[in-house]
Amino acid sequence: MNARNEFGIRLRELRKGRGLSQEKLAGEISRSVDALSKLERGLSLPSFETILSLSKVLATPLGDLLEPFDQSARISSNKRSLQSQVMAICQDLDEAKLAIAVKQLKALKDGLVGHE
């Protein structure tokens, strides 16, 4: 798999995980739907400015967009989608509510670790 395909797969998963249509995301990053579609299908690579815009709009660290794609370590698309949904929700929380959410997630994690 080449870099364009890897980037496209990751971008599509992040976009869908945030519940965004191609039209909505394209508008948010000031690109055409056709340009976004080409990125997701691995037909082109984005400019640095587009990568920065995608990172901001998707509330995703640059590293998550650019990390090498490792099929053996790849998490399921459902898990990535769920993680993206959590990130999107957290982005809308104020600092106090975000602190509560972190405590709740830690408690959930700690509670599940003992039951695995």
mmCIF file of N, CA and C in Angstrom:
data_model
loop_
_atom_site.group_PDB
_atom_site.id
_atom_site.type_symbol
_atom_site.label_atom_id
_atom_site.label_comp_id
_atom_site.label_asym_id
_atom_site.label_seq_id
_atom_site.Cartn_x
_atom_site.Cartn_y
_atom_site.Cartn_z
ATOM 1 N N MET A 1 0.856 -1.170 0.000
ATOM 2 C CA MET A 1 0.000 0.000 0.000
ATOM 3 C C MET A 1 0.909 1.242 0.000
ATOM 4 N N ASN A 2 0.589 2.211 -0.854
ATOM 5 C CA ASN A 2 1.423 3.417 -0.931
ATOM 6 C C ASN A 2 0.919 4.505 0.028
ATOM 7 N N ALA A 3 1.727 5.551 0.162
ATOM 8 C CA ALA A 3 1.426 6.624 1.117
ATOM 9 C C ALA A 3 0.093 7.303 0.818
ATOM 10 N N ARG A 4 -0.216 7.487 -0.459
ATOM 11 C CA ARG A 4 -1.487 8.150 -0.794
ATOM 12 C C ARG A 4 -2.669 7.318 -0.325
ATOM 13 N N ASN A 5 -2.613 6.003 -0.548
ATOM 14 C CA ASN A 5 -3.710 5.131 -0.114
ATOM 15 C C ASN A 5 -3.822 5.091 1.407
ATOM 16 N N GLU A 6 -2.672 5.025 2.078
ATOM 17 C CA GLU A 6 -2.664 5.005 3.537
ATOM 18 C C GLU A 6 -3.293 6.273 4.102
ATOM 19 N N PHE A 7 -2.887 7.410 3.558
ATOM 20 C CA PHE A 7 -3.434 8.683 4.015
ATOM 21 C C PHE A 7 -4.936 8.737 3.756
ATOM 22 N N GLY A 8 -5.352 8.303 2.574
ATOM 23 C CA GLY A 8 -6.767 8.335 2.212
ATOM 24 C C GLY A 8 -7.632 7.498 3.128
ATOM 25 N N ILE A 9 -7.159 6.307 3.458
ATOM 26 C CA ILE A 9 -7.910 5.424 4.356
ATOM 27 C C ILE A 9 -8.060 6.082 5.724
ATOM 28 N N ARG A 10 -6.952 6.609 6.227
ATOM 29 C CA ARG A 10 -6.979 7.250 7.536
ATOM 30 C C ARG A 10 -7.921 8.454 7.531
ATOM 31 N N LEU A 11 -7.827 9.272 6.485
ATOM 32 C CA LEU A 11 -8.677 10.451 6.377
ATOM 33 C C LEU A 11 -10.154 10.069 6.341
ATOM 34 N N ARG A 12 -10.497 9.075 5.549
ATOM 35 C CA ARG A 12 -11.896 8.637 5.445
ATOM 36 C C ARG A 12 -12.412 8.147 6.802
ATOM 37 N N GLU A 13 -11.595 7.355 7.504
ATOM 38 C CA GLU A 13 -12.011 6.846 8.809
ATOM 39 C C GLU A 13 -12.232 7.987 9.802
ATOM 40 N N LEU A 14 -11.325 8.946 9.806
ATOM 41 C CA LEU A 14 -11.469 10.080 10.717
ATOM 42 C C LEU A 14 -12.701 10.915 10.377
ATOM 43 N N ARG A 15 -12.907 11.167 9.081
ATOM 44 C CA ARG A 15 -14.073 11.957 8.656
ATOM 45 C C ARG A 15 -15.371 11.263 9.071
ATOM 46 N N LYS A 16 -15.468 9.974 8.775
ATOM 47 C CA LYS A 16 -16.682 9.238 9.121
ATOM 48 C C LYS A 16 -16.860 9.138 10.631
ATOM 49 N N GLY A 17 -15.758 8.981 11.342
ATOM 50 C CA GLY A 17 -15.822 8.915 12.796
ATOM 51 C C GLY A 17 -16.348 10.193 13.410
ATOM 52 N N ARG A 18 -16.125 11.310 12.741
ATOM 53 C CA ARG A 18 -16.632 12.605 13.216
ATOM 54 C C ARG A 18 -18.051 12.871 12.716
ATOM 55 N N GLY A 19 -18.569 11.932 11.911
ATOM 56 C CA GLY A 19 -19.921 12.104 11.397
ATOM 57 C C GLY A 19 -20.033 13.183 10.338
ATOM 58 N N LEU A 20 -18.940 13.437 9.625
ATOM 59 C CA LEU A 20 -18.939 14.478 8.594
ATOM 60 C C LEU A 20 -19.104 13.882 7.204
ATOM 61 N N SER A 21 -19.883 14.536 6.383
ATOM 62 C CA SER A 21 -19.975 14.151 4.976
ATOM 63 C C SER A 21 -18.761 14.723 4.254
ATOM 64 N N GLN A 22 -18.507 14.226 3.067
ATOM 65 C CA GLN A 22 -17.429 14.796 2.263
ATOM 66 C C GLN A 22 -17.718 16.266 1.973
ATOM 67 N N GLU A 23 -18.970 16.588 1.708
ATOM 68 C CA GLU A 23 -19.344 17.963 1.403
ATOM 69 C C GLU A 23 -19.029 18.895 2.571
ATOM 70 N N LYS A 24 -19.387 18.464 3.778
ATOM 71 C CA LYS A 24 -19.162 19.290 4.964
ATOM 72 C C LYS A 24 -17.665 19.483 5.215
ATOM 73 N N LEU A 25 -16.894 18.393 5.176
ATOM 74 C CA LEU A 25 -15.460 18.505 5.428
ATOM 75 C C LEU A 25 -14.778 19.327 4.347
ATOM 76 N N ALA A 26 -15.150 19.112 3.106
ATOM 77 C CA ALA A 26 -14.550 19.884 2.009
ATOM 78 C C ALA A 26 -14.784 21.375 2.223
ATOM 79 N N GLY A 27 -15.986 21.747 2.622
ATOM 80 C CA GLY A 27 -16.287 23.151 2.887
ATOM 81 C C GLY A 27 -15.480 23.701 4.046
ATOM 82 N N GLU A 28 -15.311 22.886 5.090
ATOM 83 C CA GLU A 28 -14.574 23.319 6.278
ATOM 84 C C GLU A 28 -13.096 23.572 5.977
ATOM 85 N N ILE A 29 -12.539 22.842 4.995
ATOM 86 C CA ILE A 29 -11.119 23.016 4.678
ATOM 87 C C ILE A 29 -10.922 23.814 3.388
ATOM 88 N N SER A 30 -11.997 24.390 2.894
ATOM 89 C CA SER A 30 -11.956 25.223 1.679
ATOM 90 C C SER A 30 -11.392 24.476 0.471
ATOM 91 N N ARG A 31 -11.855 23.253 0.299
ATOM 92 C CA ARG A 31 -11.478 22.450 -0.863
ATOM 93 C C ARG A 31 -12.759 21.929 -1.511
ATOM 94 N N SER A 32 -12.628 21.490 -2.749
ATOM 95 C CA SER A 32 -13.800 20.938 -3.437
ATOM 96 C C SER A 32 -14.059 19.512 -2.962
ATOM 97 N N VAL A 33 -15.283 19.064 -3.145
ATOM 98 C CA VAL A 33 -15.632 17.685 -2.819
ATOM 99 C C VAL A 33 -14.797 16.735 -3.675
ATOM 100 N N ASP A 34 -14.577 17.098 -4.933
ATOM 101 C CA ASP A 34 -13.768 16.266 -5.824
ATOM 102 C C ASP A 34 -12.335 16.137 -5.293
ATOM 103 N N ALA A 35 -11.768 17.236 -4.819
ATOM 104 C CA ALA A 35 -10.405 17.192 -4.272
ATOM 105 C C ALA A 35 -10.348 16.301 -3.037
ATOM 106 N N LEU A 36 -11.340 16.413 -2.154
ATOM 107 C CA LEU A 36 -11.384 15.576 -0.959
ATOM 108 C C LEU A 36 -11.563 14.110 -1.339
ATOM 109 N N SER A 37 -12.423 13.851 -2.293
ATOM 110 C CA SER A 37 -12.646 12.485 -2.758
ATOM 111 C C SER A 37 -11.352 11.878 -3.293
ATOM 112 N N LYS A 38 -10.586 12.661 -4.036
ATOM 113 C CA LYS A 38 -9.305 12.165 -4.569
ATOM 114 C C LYS A 38 -8.325 11.853 -3.443
ATOM 115 N N LEU A 39 -8.335 12.668 -2.398
ATOM 116 C CA LEU A 39 -7.475 12.387 -1.247
ATOM 117 C C LEU A 39 -7.873 11.062 -0.600
ATOM 118 N N GLU A 40 -9.166 10.875 -0.377
ATOM 119 C CA GLU A 40 -9.643 9.670 0.291
ATOM 120 C C GLU A 40 -9.430 8.418 -0.547
ATOM 121 N N ARG A 41 -9.416 8.556 -1.850
ATOM 122 C CA ARG A 41 -9.204 7.399 -2.726
ATOM 123 C C ARG A 41 -7.733 7.174 -3.051
ATOM 124 N N GLY A 42 -6.869 7.998 -2.474
ATOM 125 C CA GLY A 42 -5.443 7.820 -2.692
ATOM 126 C C GLY A 42 -4.969 8.257 -4.060
ATOM 127 N N LEU A 43 -5.725 9.124 -4.715
ATOM 128 C CA LEU A 43 -5.353 9.592 -6.044
ATOM 129 C C LEU A 43 -4.478 10.837 -5.998
ATOM 130 N N SER A 44 -4.422 11.481 -4.813
ATOM 131 C CA SER A 44 -3.566 12.655 -4.668
ATOM 132 C C SER A 44 -3.150 12.786 -3.206
ATOM 133 N N LEU A 45 -2.126 13.602 -2.985
ATOM 134 C CA LEU A 45 -1.675 13.917 -1.633
ATOM 135 C C LEU A 45 -1.988 15.375 -1.344
ATOM 136 N N PRO A 46 -2.308 15.697 -0.109
ATOM 137 C CA PRO A 46 -2.657 17.080 0.228
ATOM 138 C C PRO A 46 -1.424 17.964 0.388
ATOM 139 N N SER A 47 -1.648 19.262 0.252
ATOM 140 C CA SER A 47 -0.599 20.234 0.564
ATOM 141 C C SER A 47 -0.453 20.298 2.074
ATOM 142 N N PHE A 48 0.623 20.918 2.531
ATOM 143 C CA PHE A 48 0.824 21.064 3.967
ATOM 144 C C PHE A 48 -0.304 21.887 4.582
ATOM 145 N N GLU A 49 -0.744 22.925 3.871
ATOM 146 C CA GLU A 49 -1.838 23.758 4.376
ATOM 147 C C GLU A 49 -3.115 22.945 4.550
ATOM 148 N N THR A 50 -3.378 22.038 3.612
ATOM 149 C CA THR A 50 -4.562 21.191 3.701
ATOM 150 C C THR A 50 -4.446 20.231 4.879
ATOM 151 N N ILE A 51 -3.253 19.693 5.090
ATOM 152 C CA ILE A 51 -3.038 18.793 6.229
ATOM 153 C C ILE A 51 -3.296 19.531 7.538
ATOM 154 N N LEU A 52 -2.804 20.756 7.643
ATOM 155 C CA LEU A 52 -3.052 21.550 8.854
ATOM 156 C C LEU A 52 -4.540 21.798 9.050
ATOM 157 N N SER A 53 -5.237 22.139 7.963
ATOM 158 C CA SER A 53 -6.686 22.369 8.049
ATOM 159 C C SER A 53 -7.415 21.104 8.476
ATOM 160 N N LEU A 54 -7.047 19.977 7.893
ATOM 161 C CA LEU A 54 -7.678 18.703 8.247
ATOM 162 C C LEU A 54 -7.456 18.385 9.725
ATOM 163 N N SER A 55 -6.232 18.591 10.189
ATOM 164 C CA SER A 55 -5.915 18.328 11.590
ATOM 165 C C SER A 55 -6.800 19.166 12.506
ATOM 166 N N LYS A 56 -6.961 20.430 12.164
ATOM 167 C CA LYS A 56 -7.766 21.331 12.988
ATOM 168 C C LYS A 56 -9.241 20.952 12.949
ATOM 169 N N VAL A 57 -9.788 20.789 11.761
ATOM 170 C CA VAL A 57 -11.215 20.502 11.620
ATOM 171 C C VAL A 57 -11.576 19.146 12.219
ATOM 172 N N LEU A 58 -10.711 18.156 12.044
ATOM 173 C CA LEU A 58 -10.983 16.810 12.557
ATOM 174 C C LEU A 58 -10.550 16.647 14.014
ATOM 175 N N ALA A 59 -9.988 17.722 14.596
ATOM 176 C CA ALA A 59 -9.499 17.675 15.982
ATOM 177 C C ALA A 59 -8.589 16.467 16.178
ATOM 178 N N THR A 60 -7.645 16.331 15.256
ATOM 179 C CA THR A 60 -6.744 15.189 15.224
ATOM 180 C C THR A 60 -5.309 15.680 15.174
ATOM 181 N N PRO A 61 -4.438 15.163 16.023
ATOM 182 C CA PRO A 61 -3.036 15.557 15.947
ATOM 183 C C PRO A 61 -2.445 15.231 14.573
ATOM 184 N N LEU A 62 -1.517 16.066 14.130
ATOM 185 C CA LEU A 62 -0.866 15.835 12.839
ATOM 186 C C LEU A 62 -0.306 14.423 12.738
ATOM 187 N N GLY A 63 0.260 13.947 13.815
ATOM 188 C CA GLY A 63 0.844 12.605 13.809
ATOM 189 C C GLY A 63 -0.148 11.522 13.456
ATOM 190 N N ASP A 64 -1.406 11.704 13.888
ATOM 191 C CA ASP A 64 -2.428 10.705 13.564
ATOM 192 C C ASP A 64 -2.771 10.701 12.082
ATOM 193 N N LEU A 65 -2.604 11.844 11.429
ATOM 194 C CA LEU A 65 -2.835 11.897 9.989
ATOM 195 C C LEU A 65 -1.640 11.370 9.199
ATOM 196 N N LEU A 66 -0.441 11.525 9.750
ATOM 197 C CA LEU A 66 0.771 11.257 8.990
ATOM 198 C C LEU A 66 1.539 10.012 9.408
ATOM 199 N N GLU A 67 1.139 9.370 10.488
ATOM 200 C CA GLU A 67 1.896 8.210 10.961
ATOM 201 C C GLU A 67 1.921 7.113 9.903
ATOM 202 N N PRO A 68 3.029 6.381 9.844
ATOM 203 C CA PRO A 68 3.089 5.269 8.879
ATOM 204 C C PRO A 68 1.966 4.278 9.156
ATOM 205 N N PHE A 69 1.423 3.765 8.114
ATOM 206 C CA PHE A 69 0.300 2.846 8.207
ATOM 207 C C PHE A 69 0.848 1.432 8.351
ATOM 208 N N ASP A 70 0.563 0.776 9.450
ATOM 209 C CA ASP A 70 1.068 -0.564 9.709
ATOM 210 C C ASP A 70 -0.122 -1.509 9.800
ATOM 211 N N GLN A 71 -0.311 -2.322 8.777
ATOM 212 C CA GLN A 71 -1.474 -3.215 8.743
ATOM 213 C C GLN A 71 -1.521 -4.137 9.958
ATOM 214 N N SER A 72 -0.357 -4.602 10.425
ATOM 215 C CA SER A 72 -0.362 -5.542 11.543
ATOM 216 C C SER A 72 -0.787 -4.873 12.845
ATOM 217 N N ALA A 73 -0.561 -3.556 12.956
ATOM 218 C CA ALA A 73 -0.913 -2.842 14.187
ATOM 219 C C ALA A 73 -2.179 -2.018 14.029
ATOM 220 N N ARG A 74 -2.808 -2.091 12.885
ATOM 221 C CA ARG A 74 -3.968 -1.259 12.597
ATOM 222 C C ARG A 74 -5.151 -1.643 13.478
ATOM 223 N N ILE A 75 -5.734 -0.641 14.097
ATOM 224 C CA ILE A 75 -6.916 -0.906 14.900
ATOM 225 C C ILE A 75 -8.116 -1.025 13.958
ATOM 226 N N SER A 76 -9.146 -1.648 14.423
ATOM 227 C CA SER A 76 -10.320 -1.821 13.579
ATOM 228 C C SER A 76 -10.925 -0.465 13.233
ATOM 229 N N SER A 77 -11.572 -0.403 12.095
ATOM 230 C CA SER A 77 -12.185 0.858 11.681
ATOM 231 C C SER A 77 -13.288 1.261 12.663
ATOM 232 N N ASN A 78 -13.957 0.291 13.275
ATOM 233 C CA ASN A 78 -14.988 0.608 14.261
ATOM 234 C C ASN A 78 -14.359 1.255 15.492
ATOM 235 N N LYS A 79 -13.240 0.711 15.968
ATOM 236 C CA LYS A 79 -12.586 1.295 17.135
ATOM 237 C C LYS A 79 -12.085 2.695 16.816
ATOM 238 N N ARG A 80 -11.487 2.878 15.644
ATOM 239 C CA ARG A 80 -11.013 4.202 15.249
ATOM 240 C C ARG A 80 -12.194 5.178 15.167
ATOM 241 N N SER A 81 -13.323 4.696 14.660
ATOM 242 C CA SER A 81 -14.513 5.536 14.571
ATOM 243 C C SER A 81 -14.995 5.939 15.962
ATOM 244 N N LEU A 82 -15.010 4.992 16.886
ATOM 245 C CA LEU A 82 -15.429 5.298 18.248
ATOM 246 C C LEU A 82 -14.471 6.289 18.903
ATOM 247 N N GLN A 83 -13.174 6.114 18.681
ATOM 248 C CA GLN A 83 -12.199 7.056 19.227
ATOM 249 C C GLN A 83 -12.418 8.452 18.649
ATOM 250 N N SER A 84 -12.708 8.508 17.375
ATOM 251 C CA SER A 84 -12.967 9.797 16.741
ATOM 252 C C SER A 84 -14.211 10.462 17.317
ATOM 253 N N GLN A 85 -15.226 9.669 17.598
ATOM 254 C CA GLN A 85 -16.443 10.221 18.187
ATOM 255 C C GLN A 85 -16.165 10.795 19.576
ATOM 256 N N VAL A 86 -15.353 10.088 20.363
ATOM 257 C CA VAL A 86 -14.991 10.581 21.690
ATOM 258 C C VAL A 86 -14.239 11.899 21.567
ATOM 259 N N MET A 87 -13.286 11.973 20.625
ATOM 260 C CA MET A 87 -12.520 13.206 20.416
ATOM 261 C C MET A 87 -13.445 14.359 20.024
ATOM 262 N N ALA A 88 -14.402 14.086 19.148
ATOM 263 C CA ALA A 88 -15.318 15.134 18.707
ATOM 264 C C ALA A 88 -16.176 15.641 19.860
ATOM 265 N N ILE A 89 -16.636 14.731 20.705
ATOM 266 C CA ILE A 89 -17.427 15.129 21.866
ATOM 267 C C ILE A 89 -16.584 15.960 22.821
ATOM 268 N N CYS A 90 -15.373 15.505 23.078
ATOM 269 C CA CYS A 90 -14.484 16.211 24.007
ATOM 270 C C CYS A 90 -14.140 17.609 23.518
ATOM 271 N N GLN A 91 -14.062 17.779 22.238
ATOM 272 C CA GLN A 91 -13.725 19.080 21.669
ATOM 273 C C GLN A 91 -14.772 20.130 22.041
ATOM 274 N N ASP A 92 -16.013 19.709 22.221
ATOM 275 C CA ASP A 92 -17.100 20.635 22.526
ATOM 276 C C ASP A 92 -17.295 20.894 24.022
ATOM 277 N N LEU A 93 -16.526 20.207 24.879
ATOM 278 C CA LEU A 93 -16.685 20.366 26.318
ATOM 279 C C LEU A 93 -15.820 21.505 26.854
ATOM 280 N N ASP A 94 -16.338 22.197 27.874
ATOM 281 C CA ASP A 94 -15.491 23.186 28.536
ATOM 282 C C ASP A 94 -14.505 22.431 29.427
ATOM 283 N N GLU A 95 -13.556 23.151 29.998
ATOM 284 C CA GLU A 95 -12.476 22.513 30.751
ATOM 285 C C GLU A 95 -12.978 21.701 31.937
ATOM 286 N N ALA A 96 -13.959 22.210 32.655
ATOM 287 C CA ALA A 96 -14.475 21.500 33.831
ATOM 288 C C ALA A 96 -15.151 20.186 33.429
ATOM 289 N N LYS A 97 -15.974 20.240 32.387
ATOM 290 C CA LYS A 97 -16.648 19.021 31.930
ATOM 291 C C LYS A 97 -15.661 18.034 31.320
ATOM 292 N N LEU A 98 -14.627 18.552 30.675
ATOM 293 C CA LEU A 98 -13.601 17.681 30.105
ATOM 294 C C LEU A 98 -12.860 16.941 31.218
ATOM 295 N N ALA A 99 -12.585 17.610 32.321
ATOM 296 C CA ALA A 99 -11.931 16.968 33.464
ATOM 297 C C ALA A 99 -12.799 15.838 34.012
ATOM 298 N N ILE A 100 -14.109 16.068 34.073
ATOM 299 C CA ILE A 100 -15.035 15.026 34.528
ATOM 300 C C ILE A 100 -15.027 13.852 33.553
ATOM 301 N N ALA A 101 -15.053 14.149 32.265
ATOM 302 C CA ALA A 101 -15.049 13.093 31.251
ATOM 303 C C ALA A 101 -13.792 12.238 31.353
ATOM 304 N N VAL A 102 -12.652 12.878 31.571
ATOM 305 C CA VAL A 102 -11.390 12.137 31.712
ATOM 306 C C VAL A 102 -11.462 11.204 32.920
ATOM 307 N N LYS A 103 -11.979 11.695 34.037
ATOM 308 C CA LYS A 103 -12.111 10.855 35.238
ATOM 309 C C LYS A 103 -13.036 9.672 34.970
ATOM 310 N N GLN A 104 -14.134 9.927 34.262
ATOM 311 C CA GLN A 104 -15.073 8.848 33.961
ATOM 312 C C GLN A 104 -14.454 7.805 33.030
ATOM 313 N N LEU A 105 -13.715 8.270 32.031
ATOM 314 C CA LEU A 105 -13.056 7.325 31.119
ATOM 315 C C LEU A 105 -12.001 6.504 31.846
ATOM 316 N N LYS A 106 -11.243 7.151 32.736
ATOM 317 C CA LYS A 106 -10.238 6.425 33.521
ATOM 318 C C LYS A 106 -10.918 5.385 34.401
ATOM 319 N N ALA A 107 -12.025 5.756 35.039
ATOM 320 C CA ALA A 107 -12.756 4.813 35.889
ATOM 321 C C ALA A 107 -13.291 3.650 35.063
ATOM 322 N N LEU A 108 -13.801 3.940 33.892
ATOM 323 C CA LEU A 108 -14.293 2.886 33.004
ATOM 324 C C LEU A 108 -13.157 1.949 32.609
ATOM 325 N N LYS A 109 -12.022 2.521 32.234
ATOM 326 C CA LYS A 109 -10.855 1.721 31.852
ATOM 327 C C LYS A 109 -10.401 0.860 33.033
ATOM 328 N N ASP A 110 -10.247 1.476 34.184
ATOM 329 C CA ASP A 110 -9.775 0.748 35.360
ATOM 330 C C ASP A 110 -10.749 -0.367 35.760
ATOM 331 N N GLY A 111 -12.029 -0.099 35.610
ATOM 332 C CA GLY A 111 -13.027 -1.112 35.937
ATOM 333 C C GLY A 111 -13.013 -2.278 34.970
ATOM 334 N N LEU A 112 -12.730 -1.992 33.701
ATOM 335 C CA LEU A 112 -12.707 -3.061 32.699
ATOM 336 C C LEU A 112 -11.436 -3.864 32.730
ATOM 337 N N VAL A 113 -10.325 -3.257 33.151
ATOM 338 C CA VAL A 113 -9.057 -3.976 33.173
ATOM 339 C C VAL A 113 -9.142 -5.200 34.068
ATOM 340 N N GLY A 114 -9.803 -5.077 35.192
ATOM 341 C CA GLY A 114 -9.939 -6.203 36.101
ATOM 342 C C GLY A 114 -10.863 -7.301 35.603
ATOM 343 N N HIS A 115 -11.685 -7.011 34.601
ATOM 344 C CA HIS A 115 -12.660 -7.979 34.098
ATOM 345 C C HIS A 115 -12.256 -8.634 32.800
ATOM 346 N N GLU A 116 -11.067 -8.322 32.303
ATOM 347 C CA GLU A 116 -10.659 -8.898 31.006
ATOM 348 C C GLU A 116 -10.130 -10.290 31.148
#
